[in-house]
Tab-separated table of C-alpha atoms in Angstrom:
chain	number	residue	atom	x	y	z
A	16	PHE	CA	-135.135	-136.418	60.335
A	17	PHE	CA	-132.566	-136.814	57.611
A	18	PHE	CA	-129.722	-137.969	59.882
A	19	CYS	CA	-131.837	-140.262	62.057
A	20	THR	CA	-130.827	-143.547	60.429
A	21	THR	CA	-130.721	-145.841	63.479
A	22	ASP	CA	-132.743	-146.265	66.630
A	23	LEU	CA	-129.764	-145.081	68.670
A	24	GLY	CA	-129.435	-141.945	66.521
A	25	CYS	CA	-133.155	-141.182	66.889
A	26	ALA	CA	-132.975	-141.690	70.650
A	27	MET	CA	-129.986	-139.349	70.904
A	28	LEU	CA	-131.775	-136.755	68.796
A	29	LEU	CA	-134.906	-137.027	70.924
A	30	LYS	CA	-132.844	-136.625	74.104
A	31	ALA	CA	-131.128	-133.555	72.663
A	32	VAL	CA	-134.438	-131.980	71.667
A	33	LEU	CA	-135.920	-132.637	75.107
A	34	LEU	CA	-132.845	-131.262	76.849
A	35	PHE	CA	-132.903	-128.141	74.682
A	36	GLY	CA	-136.543	-127.616	75.492
A	37	ALA	CA	-135.935	-127.953	79.214
A	38	VAL	CA	-132.862	-125.719	79.190
A	39	GLY	CA	-134.439	-123.169	76.906
A	40	THR	CA	-137.588	-122.800	78.942
A	41	SER	CA	-135.799	-122.698	82.289
A	42	ALA	CA	-133.192	-120.225	81.087
A	43	LEU	CA	-135.669	-117.985	79.328
A	44	ALA	CA	-138.323	-118.122	82.036
A	45	SER	CA	-136.174	-115.903	84.230
A	46	PHE	CA	-136.520	-113.123	81.652
A	47	ALA	CA	-140.310	-113.301	81.711
A	48	VAL	CA	-140.481	-111.836	85.185
A	49	ALA	CA	-141.074	-108.139	84.782
A	50	PRO	CA	-139.327	-105.823	87.206
A	51	ARG	CA	-141.478	-104.889	90.131
A	52	HIS	CA	-141.426	-101.505	91.716
A	53	HIS	CA	-142.393	-101.302	95.341
A	54	LEU	CA	-144.077	-98.399	96.971
A	55	ARG	CA	-142.562	-96.915	100.051
A	56	VAL	CA	-145.207	-96.599	102.695
A	57	ALA	CA	-144.638	-94.789	105.947
A	58	PRO	CA	-144.668	-97.165	108.925
A	59	GLN	CA	-147.870	-97.328	110.953
A	60	ARG	CA	-147.773	-95.624	114.310
A	61	ALA	CA	-149.701	-96.599	117.405
A	62	ALA	CA	-152.493	-94.255	118.403
A	63	VAL	CA	-151.236	-91.948	121.147
A	64	ALA	CA	-152.433	-88.736	122.695
A	65	LEU	CA	-151.291	-85.938	120.431
A	66	PRO	CA	-149.502	-82.997	122.025
A	67	THR	CA	-150.601	-79.461	121.336
A	68	ALA	CA	-149.651	-77.932	118.003
A	69	ALA	CA	-147.247	-75.518	119.653
A	70	ARG	CA	-145.146	-78.345	121.109
A	71	LEU	CA	-145.376	-80.544	117.980
A	72	ALA	CA	-144.212	-77.960	115.457
A	73	PRO	CA	-140.520	-77.777	116.500
A	74	ARG	CA	-140.264	-81.604	116.782
A	75	ALA	CA	-142.020	-82.510	113.530
A	76	PRO	CA	-138.932	-82.484	111.281
A	77	ALA	CA	-137.028	-84.699	113.728
A	78	ILE	CA	-139.870	-87.241	113.856
A	79	PHE	CA	-140.124	-87.469	110.073
A	80	MET	CA	-136.339	-87.623	109.670
A	81	ALA	CA	-136.160	-90.564	112.098
A	82	ASP	CA	-138.891	-92.364	110.118
A	83	ALA	CA	-137.007	-91.706	106.889
A	84	ALA	CA	-133.765	-93.051	108.380
A	85	GLU	CA	-135.524	-96.234	109.564
A	86	ALA	CA	-137.151	-96.734	106.170
A	87	LYS	CA	-133.862	-96.109	104.364
A	88	GLU	CA	-132.020	-98.614	106.574
A	89	SER	CA	-134.653	-101.316	106.098
A	90	ASP	CA	-134.713	-100.666	102.336
A	91	GLY	CA	-130.918	-100.978	102.265
A	92	VAL	CA	-131.028	-104.364	104.000
A	93	PHE	CA	-133.867	-105.495	101.721
A	94	GLU	CA	-131.949	-104.437	98.599
A	95	THR	CA	-128.809	-106.246	99.805
A	96	LEU	CA	-130.756	-109.453	100.461
A	97	LYS	CA	-132.544	-109.134	97.128
A	98	THR	CA	-129.262	-108.718	95.240
A	99	ALA	CA	-127.663	-111.633	97.104
A	100	SER	CA	-130.642	-113.850	96.283
A	101	PHE	CA	-130.363	-112.917	92.589
A	102	PHE	CA	-126.697	-113.954	92.604
A	103	ALA	CA	-127.537	-117.233	94.351
A	104	LEU	CA	-130.334	-118.007	91.886
A	105	TRP	CA	-128.105	-117.127	88.935
A	106	TYR	CA	-125.424	-119.470	90.274
A	107	LEU	CA	-127.887	-122.348	90.810
A	108	PHE	CA	-129.528	-121.930	87.393
A	109	ASN	CA	-126.101	-121.687	85.778
A	110	ILE	CA	-125.111	-125.028	87.325
A	111	GLY	CA	-128.282	-126.618	85.960
A	112	TYR	CA	-127.740	-125.035	82.557
A	113	ASN	CA	-124.180	-126.360	82.340
A	114	ILE	CA	-125.229	-129.876	83.380
A	115	TYR	CA	-128.037	-130.058	80.827
A	116	ASN	CA	-125.863	-128.485	78.156
A	117	LYS	CA	-123.162	-131.104	78.782
A	118	LYS	CA	-125.740	-133.898	78.588
A	119	ALA	CA	-127.088	-132.516	75.317
A	120	LEU	CA	-123.590	-132.242	73.862
A	121	ASN	CA	-122.827	-135.822	74.924
A	122	ALA	CA	-126.004	-136.972	73.150
A	123	LEU	CA	-125.462	-134.871	70.039
A	124	PRO	CA	-121.915	-133.472	69.667
A	125	ILE	CA	-122.597	-130.380	67.533
A	126	PRO	CA	-121.517	-127.493	69.791
A	127	TRP	CA	-121.564	-124.708	67.163
A	128	THR	CA	-125.081	-125.570	66.072
A	129	MET	CA	-126.337	-125.922	69.642
A	130	ALA	CA	-124.834	-122.598	70.684
A	131	LEU	CA	-126.404	-120.777	67.760
A	132	LEU	CA	-129.773	-122.473	68.280
A	133	GLN	CA	-129.747	-121.452	71.946
A	134	LEU	CA	-129.078	-117.841	71.005
A	135	PHE	CA	-131.696	-117.779	68.249
A	136	VAL	CA	-134.393	-119.152	70.571
A	137	GLY	CA	-134.214	-115.856	72.440
A	138	ILE	CA	-135.164	-113.711	69.434
A	139	PRO	CA	-138.707	-115.039	68.895
A	140	TYR	CA	-139.134	-115.343	72.660
A	141	CYS	CA	-138.367	-111.644	73.215
A	142	LEU	CA	-140.516	-110.638	70.233
A	143	PHE	CA	-143.396	-112.643	71.707
A	144	LEU	CA	-143.035	-110.896	75.087
A	145	TRP	CA	-142.850	-107.449	73.473
A	146	THR	CA	-145.772	-107.935	71.082
A	147	THR	CA	-148.068	-109.392	73.733
A	148	GLY	CA	-147.163	-106.668	76.214
A	149	LEU	CA	-145.926	-109.112	78.860
A	150	ARG	CA	-142.667	-107.198	78.840
A	151	LYS	CA	-142.209	-103.554	77.892
A	152	ALA	CA	-140.261	-103.159	74.641
A	153	PRO	CA	-137.090	-101.087	75.007
A	154	LYS	CA	-136.892	-97.731	73.273
A	155	LEU	CA	-133.425	-97.611	71.730
A	156	SER	CA	-131.830	-94.748	69.874
A	157	ALA	CA	-129.132	-95.202	67.231
A	158	ASP	CA	-126.520	-94.296	69.851
A	159	ASN	CA	-127.889	-96.970	72.187
A	160	VAL	CA	-127.610	-99.578	69.440
A	161	LYS	CA	-124.018	-98.511	68.693
A	162	THR	CA	-123.198	-98.865	72.376
A	163	LEU	CA	-124.819	-102.304	72.612
A	164	ILE	CA	-123.140	-103.839	69.537
A	165	PRO	CA	-119.758	-104.547	71.225
A	166	VAL	CA	-121.521	-105.892	74.324
A	167	SER	CA	-123.726	-108.189	72.253
A	168	LEU	CA	-120.764	-109.449	70.208
A	169	GLY	CA	-118.888	-110.144	73.432
A	170	HIS	CA	-121.886	-112.087	74.750
A	171	LEU	CA	-122.082	-114.023	71.483
A	172	GLY	CA	-118.406	-115.003	71.642
A	173	THR	CA	-118.547	-115.908	75.316
A	174	HIS	CA	-121.644	-118.060	74.882
A	175	ILE	CA	-120.291	-119.914	71.862
A	176	GLY	CA	-116.949	-120.426	73.625
A	177	ALA	CA	-118.685	-121.796	76.728
A	178	VAL	CA	-120.789	-124.267	74.733
A	179	ILE	CA	-117.772	-125.412	72.700
A	180	SER	CA	-115.713	-125.873	75.858
A	181	LEU	CA	-118.483	-127.965	77.426
A	182	GLY	CA	-118.458	-130.163	74.333
A	183	ALA	CA	-114.677	-130.435	74.277
A	184	GLY	CA	-114.107	-132.369	77.472
A	185	ALA	CA	-115.061	-133.273	80.994
A	186	VAL	CA	-116.610	-130.727	83.307
A	187	SER	CA	-115.105	-131.089	86.735
């Protein structure tokens, strides 16, 4: 490398490259998981003697409504736990990301370059997922793109600001 003039400089560069690789793969690996859709299956019932059709007919809607209420309640609890676990995982991965980012910035203090490199790693990664079919490519209209531009610029500014702030001083 053109700026690797001493052994210390080469070691710092190597550390930065290794840290970027670790952070990049751990941060981007969470996007590789495709959303899973679960099927709602009616709960199994124990085999019992069935009443005559005349007695079953008026009760049938009540039986199915009770099953639907039970399924809806259990799905609600499952969704709440699933959402809470996503927040917890995001928080834990964010802590790891910030620690590794701080270490990389201590080894190689170029926050603007690091922030832009981190963002540009995502472009070929997403293209790889879309072209291989591991992740379904989004179908965006011109209106969708217009809507996403302010959001993406806000993400860009927030990410660059976070990386620069990590490079500016102590994280405590």
